[in-house]
Amino acid sequence: MVQLYNLHPFGSQQVVPCKQEPERFCGGGRDALFVAAGCKVEAFAVVGQELCQPRCAFSTPGRVLRLAYSEAGDYLVAIEEKNKATFLRAYVNWRSKRTEDSRMCIRMVGHHREAPFSETFRDQMSIIEMPLSEAPLCVSCCPVSGDLLVGCTDKLVLFCLTYRPVNEDFSILDFERSLIIHIGNITPLEISFCVGYVAVMSDLEVLVLKLESDPQNGGSINHRPPRTSGSPRKRAEEASSSDPSQIESDDFVMCQKPTELLGDKSRQSGLCVTLESTGLADAKTKYFHVQHLLYRRFTPDISSYVSPDDIKLHSLQLLPVYQAGSLTSNGRNPAEATGLLSLFCFFSLPHMGYLYMVVRSVELLSVYQYPEKSQQAVLTPQFLHVITSNNLQCFTVRCSAAAAREDDPYMDTTLKACPPVSLDVCALRIQLFIGLKALCHFDNHVVLLTKADPAAIPEQRQSPRRLLSRKDNSVKPKAAPVAEAGWNLYIVNTVSPVQLYREMVDYSNPYKTVKTQSCIHLLSEAHLLVRAALMAEHQLEPGERAELLEAFRESAGHLGDCYSRLDTQQAHLALPYYKMSGLSMAEVLTRADCTGEDGVQKYERGLIFYMNHALYEDLDEELSEELAAKVIQMFHATEPKQLPHILCSPSMKKANPQTALSYLRKLDASGFSSVLVTLAKAAVALTLGDLDTHRQEMESHSEMKLVCGFILEPRLLIRQRKGQTFPTELATHLKETRPGLIVASILGLQKNNKIGMEEADSFFKALCGKDADTVPQLLVDFWEAQLVACLPDVVLRELVFKLTSHYIWRLSQRQPPDSTPLRTSEELINACGHYGLIYPWVNVLISYDSSADKNYTEDLSKLQSLICGPSFDIASLVPFLELLPEDTAAGLSVHVLCHTRLREHEQCLDVLLERCPQAVIPYANSELKEENRTLWWKKLLPELCQRIKRGGEKYQLYVSTLKETLSVVAVELELRDFLSVLPEDGTAAFFLPYLLYCCRKKSLT
């Protein structure tokens, strides 16, 4: 369905000062207009809103039948007729044409100029002759590459644009015939070509192809013309069987049914398409095979008489949309665009037009129903312009909506939105023009040819069945009509997108009060208009982009207002549109009109959806007390269960706590009581300074349930601001009163992926008022709780490293914890497998140091337990051992533990013999086992004997240690081996009991 509005997309108009009645005309880039009449072409300069002025004129060898311009290469191509023969010619360097009598150079396509280059040739207009084996019927220029496609009977010929160097400073434009596309059973009346996409149209058929450059299917190219085998009679029979027009009789009309084939199914159209390469054999082939995209066939209604013009297709066009920033650096020429975002194909019947998208997916976007019979149409990224006999019609298009979804992966999410492609199109304006005959469009100009209708001339009627043939070679082109008086060629300037957008917004204002879908529809059209203008970056003037961006944000805000105000199924779109508008929450709430028809406040789903999401985000905006009260009332009336979450938003910081507490108590009365409501009331009570109410609420649930409540709403404890984590007032209070609950809650948040490791560390440092380099005890408690919980996403080695390094730092600095640890070393050993049992000899070593400070025993025990545990990486701790001196029992125990884990037992024995002989035997009993047992007699026994000889204050300790050592060695060695390890100068009476035991041991065994 097409909706009709009475807007004003057309602005000023001017008359083109042509000397003769135009027969063909086309735009020349952004600043020129070409008009052909007979054997003459006039070029006019068109710059902005200024008057159209003649630029140059030149004669053509023949009468111009078709005319086309390519901005890439800046050339004009024409199909001309002379002496009943048609020719194809390209006109290059036309801007150098000064006067009509100026000399022109004529050369054949591909001809290499042998004469020496002169400066006059640089400024001379050239005509390039392009000979063809068949008469050209239509032409199309690729807007990106400048390649030229020519339509002939049953085939298309592709000429690639090239630049042939003349010398180091100059090259001339030329063409190279590179490909022939053979298409059977269809005669092209119009064609369109764009970056490898080809559209072909006959009277009733449209075929869209894509020329692929993938060489894997290169076998589909023929390097010689396809030949038809068999006798002439057999070929004639095959031709007649394949062409329905050949089997028509005087009594029957053969009609093919209407068909629409999309994608690969379009191969079933019955049209045979083959490629024939005509370039050099060693040249790089540009296209290798063809992909079918779309086939559409129409059938006329022959139940009543129809004239030929009522059933013919017209206005075939391929419209490209480029990626932003993919054009050339000057931003004004799309000829070297590298990113084709989307491509659209348009064609039209006299009473209905069709718009397809043909890139990535092939689908029908829009169908246009014209109120009158159309004569011609032209598609632009923003509009579809259609002419009838007496009207210029302007319709909206959905190109920008489809292209936006191809360009932005975040489209149609909570971040961004765009009006749907399925939105009904509308007619913005039907402008009266008497006697419209033809139109074209370039830049922001619509060019119209009008001519007063001559007296009605009776015409001989034809049988409608002759209109159904795919090709009718018997039809001869009519002679050119005699020039008639009363013609004019107009340039109608379209208004700027921003001006038309403002008018559309004003036009939609009356619909806002009645809350209808018409308001959304018209504002969506305005939004798409601005979006399409922003996509055409190469056409924007300096400063125009900023104005369009402002209009874009404003249109998004208007759409957000509509979706927040109207009760529709798309109410959730209020969120992305408001985000795109850049409006703050306060501005949205101020704009929102929540008063119902009966005067009662009514909050629609769109506004609630937006506020619900906006209050969950990390925003720096704080609502005023009045707006915060409005938000509380809004959610209490619509979604009371969300009220505790809403009150935790940083944006609600200025909300009146008495008002918040009263609404929370209403939730209890309404049956919505939960642990989350309890925590919200406790937080509000704390803000009011009502500690009794706070304590009562916190004691009404177990600690496990309170932890679950904090998991449901982390913002009760944590506030995010500019990417940093801060504790709430409730968290600060719980640190003093219930630190274990804080640790358990943050651990629960981490288990449920509500907070990361670095965020948790920052939170505890901020909670305890420490800087980034200081580790508070509550954070150490959290690390220990993480280790006990064995979280799967926590890097175990990193966590153990942080704990051990901090234990060592506090021991080395003799820094006591700033608060009482939540767990003792014994509790950690019993609860966590990563904390191992401390070796017995360590306790012996510590017990002999009477000067040990009892304030650090917990840190020391936890460190020793971690070193004894299975998860400890000794190598990572070695660099930190320098911080812990060995002159204390604590430092000595850690050093010996680490060297023991590194299997450096001899070094450990030397240290213990020197520092603490009492711990040597417990150490040896614990560590000198299996492959290390030989150290008893190879290391410990000789070392003890040497130290006993030297005497000293530890003489008795060494003697007692030697006795225990000899007891172990006597058991382990045979008598001969035992005698070999004893010192030669030892006292026999001292060693005799051990020798006797060794002998008796052998006799007992």
XYZ file of C-alpha atoms in Angstrom, residues 652-956:
305
model
C 19.050 7.477 41.460
C 21.541 8.770 43.991
C 19.462 11.898 44.706
C 16.241 9.977 45.290
C 14.562 10.809 48.587
C 15.324 7.847 50.910
C 12.055 8.294 52.826
C 10.082 8.035 49.596
C 12.098 5.005 48.501
C 11.602 3.252 51.851
C 7.866 3.877 51.798
C 7.524 2.324 48.323
C 9.666 -0.651 49.384
C 7.406 -1.240 52.386
C 4.442 -1.173 50.000
C 6.066 -4.075 48.182
C 6.034 -6.089 51.405
C 2.374 -5.333 51.840
C 1.691 -6.338 48.233
C 3.329 -9.740 48.559
C 6.515 -8.897 46.636
C 8.766 -9.378 49.662
C 12.097 -11.080 48.962
C 15.673 -11.051 50.133
C 16.373 -8.398 47.496
C 13.673 -6.126 48.920
C 15.155 -6.736 52.387
C 18.621 -5.699 51.270
C 17.215 -2.622 49.497
C 15.391 -1.580 52.679
C 18.546 -2.153 54.717
C 20.546 0.035 52.349
C 17.960 2.834 52.427
C 17.691 2.612 56.214
C 21.456 2.955 56.466
C 21.265 6.096 54.312
C 18.671 7.488 56.728
C 20.919 6.599 59.678
C 18.328 4.170 61.078
C 20.773 1.492 62.288
C 18.112 -0.429 64.205
C 15.997 -0.932 61.081
C 19.123 -1.767 59.133
C 20.197 -4.388 61.683
C 16.711 -5.839 61.859
C 16.515 -6.250 58.084
C 19.999 -7.786 57.817
C 19.246 -10.314 60.572
C 15.990 -11.452 58.994
C 17.798 -13.759 56.545
C 20.703 -16.172 56.762
C 24.077 -15.213 55.390
C 23.659 -17.594 52.450
C 20.393 -15.903 51.425
C 21.968 -12.481 51.784
C 24.782 -13.581 49.479
C 22.156 -14.719 46.949
C 20.517 -11.300 47.212
C 23.795 -9.538 46.471
C 24.312 -11.834 43.471
C 20.890 -10.782 42.149
C 21.813 -7.109 42.480
C 25.585 -6.452 42.677
C 25.019 -2.685 42.719
C 23.998 -2.956 46.372
C 27.729 -3.350 47.050
C 29.500 -2.075 43.925
C 29.252 1.141 41.933
C 30.858 1.621 38.538
C 31.940 5.096 37.509
C 34.035 5.884 34.440
C 35.351 2.346 34.314
C 36.390 2.300 37.992
C 34.902 0.273 40.820
C 33.728 1.882 44.069
C 32.014 0.460 47.172
C 28.563 1.594 48.243
C 27.660 2.933 51.667
C 26.223 -0.479 52.524
C 29.476 -2.218 51.601
C 31.492 0.199 53.737
C 29.225 -0.472 56.700
C 29.391 -4.252 56.262
C 33.181 -4.104 56.183
C 33.116 -3.001 59.772
C 30.257 -5.145 60.990
C 30.237 -8.285 58.818
C 33.472 -8.550 56.772
C 32.887 -12.245 56.155
C 29.621 -11.431 54.362
C 31.426 -8.976 52.093
C 34.061 -11.565 51.145
C 31.466 -14.293 50.567
C 29.305 -11.949 48.477
C 32.130 -10.821 46.204
C 33.176 -14.446 45.845
C 29.609 -15.304 44.817
C 29.628 -12.484 42.269
C 32.849 -13.830 40.808
C 31.424 -17.357 40.625
C 28.461 -15.997 38.660
C 30.626 -13.893 36.330
C 29.273 -10.634 37.764
C 32.747 -9.294 38.569
C 36.260 -9.990 37.318
C 39.443 -10.626 39.280
C 40.918 -7.179 38.709
C 37.606 -5.496 39.495
C 37.343 -7.432 42.763
C 40.873 -6.443 43.767
C 40.125 -2.792 43.009
C 36.886 -3.002 44.981
C 38.564 -4.259 48.167
C 41.343 -1.686 47.909
C 38.778 1.091 47.526
C 36.663 -0.393 50.318
C 39.607 -0.350 52.724
C 40.824 3.046 51.581
C 44.122 1.755 50.235
C 46.005 2.889 47.191
C 46.762 0.674 44.217
C 50.092 -0.575 45.673
C 48.759 -1.519 49.121
C 47.050 -4.828 49.827
C 44.569 -4.759 52.723
C 43.938 -7.838 54.847
C 40.349 -8.083 53.568
C 41.716 -8.556 50.060
C 44.053 -11.257 51.344
C 41.023 -12.917 52.944
C 39.306 -12.777 49.561
C 42.307 -14.380 47.839
C 42.315 -17.134 50.433
C 38.576 -17.642 49.931
C 39.133 -17.925 46.184
C 41.763 -20.581 46.768
C 39.432 -22.501 49.054
C 36.546 -22.235 46.579
C 38.701 -23.482 43.674
C 36.983 -21.243 41.108
C 37.405 -22.730 37.621
C 38.049 -19.407 35.897
C 40.702 -18.287 38.390
C 44.317 -18.821 37.371
C 45.571 -20.910 40.259
C 49.253 -20.174 39.799
C 48.627 -16.413 39.717
C 46.520 -16.563 42.866
C 49.119 -18.619 44.791
C 51.826 -16.256 43.641
C 49.906 -13.202 44.927
C 49.358 -14.803 48.323
C 52.939 -16.028 48.834
C 54.490 -12.760 47.670
C 52.249 -10.811 50.041
C 53.012 -13.141 52.980
C 56.756 -12.680 52.337
C 56.385 -8.907 52.041
C 54.582 -8.619 55.369
C 57.119 -10.918 57.080
C 60.062 -9.000 55.647
C 58.604 -5.623 56.609
C 57.283 -6.915 59.942
C 53.941 -5.439 58.858
C 51.013 -6.842 60.828
C 47.585 -7.237 59.151
C 45.384 -4.130 59.240
C 42.478 -6.303 60.408
C 41.965 -9.687 61.971
C 42.245 -12.460 59.340
C 38.988 -14.309 58.739
C 40.682 -17.732 58.643
C 43.610 -19.211 60.544
C 46.260 -21.351 58.906
C 44.796 -24.466 60.540
C 41.346 -23.693 59.076
C 42.837 -23.169 55.641
C 44.762 -26.453 55.840
C 41.598 -28.312 56.797
C 39.420 -26.599 54.166
C 41.722 -26.338 51.161
C 43.919 -28.883 49.428
C 46.267 -26.177 48.174
C 47.424 -25.518 51.739
C 49.569 -28.538 52.663
C 50.510 -29.987 56.069
C 53.622 -28.293 57.398
C 56.619 -30.649 57.648
C 57.380 -31.661 61.302
C 60.970 -30.464 61.203
C 59.707 -26.938 60.420
C 57.938 -26.794 63.767
C 61.137 -27.976 65.471
C 63.060 -25.263 63.707
C 60.596 -22.556 64.750
C 60.250 -23.754 68.354
C 63.968 -23.247 69.117
C 63.739 -19.513 68.236
C 62.610 -17.794 71.454
C 62.741 -14.374 69.785
C 60.026 -15.128 67.205
C 57.266 -12.487 67.084
C 53.889 -14.034 67.772
C 52.168 -11.320 65.623
C 53.479 -12.877 62.425
C 52.996 -16.559 63.187
C 49.780 -16.756 61.110
C 51.392 -15.275 58.010
C 54.402 -17.543 58.479
C 52.271 -20.643 58.947
C 50.172 -19.844 55.863
C 53.309 -19.265 53.806
C 54.906 -22.498 55.038
C 51.678 -24.369 54.348
C 51.482 -23.066 50.777
C 55.114 -24.036 50.146
C 54.340 -27.510 51.440
C 51.223 -27.718 49.272
C 50.973 -29.393 45.841
C 50.174 -26.245 43.841
C 53.208 -24.170 44.746
C 55.711 -23.186 42.049
C 59.058 -22.876 43.850
C 60.867 -21.262 40.918
C 58.521 -18.261 40.957
C 59.282 -17.560 44.613
C 63.100 -17.699 44.479
C 63.505 -14.000 43.470
C 61.477 -12.934 46.511
C 63.590 -14.884 49.011
C 66.082 -12.041 49.086
C 63.437 -9.947 50.885
C 63.324 -12.471 53.732
C 66.670 -12.710 55.594
C 67.860 -16.004 57.111
C 68.837 -14.461 60.444
C 65.416 -15.295 61.906
C 63.763 -18.645 62.351
C 60.928 -17.525 60.058
C 63.278 -16.590 57.245
C 65.427 -19.662 57.811
C 62.425 -22.001 57.670
C 61.198 -20.519 54.405
C 64.639 -20.685 52.798
C 65.201 -24.275 53.893
C 61.691 -25.236 52.730
C 62.291 -23.778 49.301
C 65.705 -25.426 48.908
C 64.217 -28.694 50.083
C 61.456 -28.474 47.430
C 64.259 -27.827 44.928
C 65.982 -31.049 46.186
C 69.038 -29.149 47.409
C 69.338 -31.343 50.541
C 73.102 -31.032 51.069
C 72.819 -27.261 51.230
C 69.929 -27.579 53.682
C 71.972 -29.917 55.936
C 74.835 -27.425 56.015
C 72.473 -24.597 56.973
C 70.738 -26.601 59.697
C 73.992 -27.920 61.163
C 75.199 -24.360 61.380
C 72.007 -22.643 62.556
C 69.841 -25.259 64.272
C 71.412 -28.673 64.903
C 68.297 -29.713 66.854
C 66.326 -29.839 63.589
C 68.859 -31.904 61.640
C 67.617 -35.365 62.653
C 63.889 -34.469 62.169
C 64.827 -33.010 58.782
C 66.867 -36.099 57.818
C 64.122 -38.491 58.948
C 61.620 -36.549 56.811
C 63.646 -35.808 53.679
C 66.567 -38.289 53.410
C 64.612 -41.213 52.059
C 64.844 -43.524 49.085
C 67.415 -42.137 46.628
C 68.500 -39.543 49.223
C 69.271 -42.079 52.015
C 72.964 -42.206 51.092
C 73.282 -38.650 52.371
C 73.080 -40.057 55.899
C 76.574 -41.549 55.638
C 77.995 -39.642 52.719
C 77.088 -36.152 53.891
C 75.665 -36.014 57.398
C 78.010 -38.474 59.170
C 81.308 -36.985 57.882
C 80.059 -33.447 58.471
C 79.157 -34.196 62.102
C 82.526 -35.800 62.748
C 84.322 -32.759 61.384
C 82.280 -30.351 63.509
C 82.835 -32.491 66.644
C 86.579 -32.356 66.096
C 86.416 -28.569 65.948
C 84.509 -28.460 69.234
C 82.677 -25.306 70.219
C 79.530 -24.416 72.107
C 77.422 -26.776 69.994
C 79.672 -29.751 70.719
C 77.101 -31.649 72.786
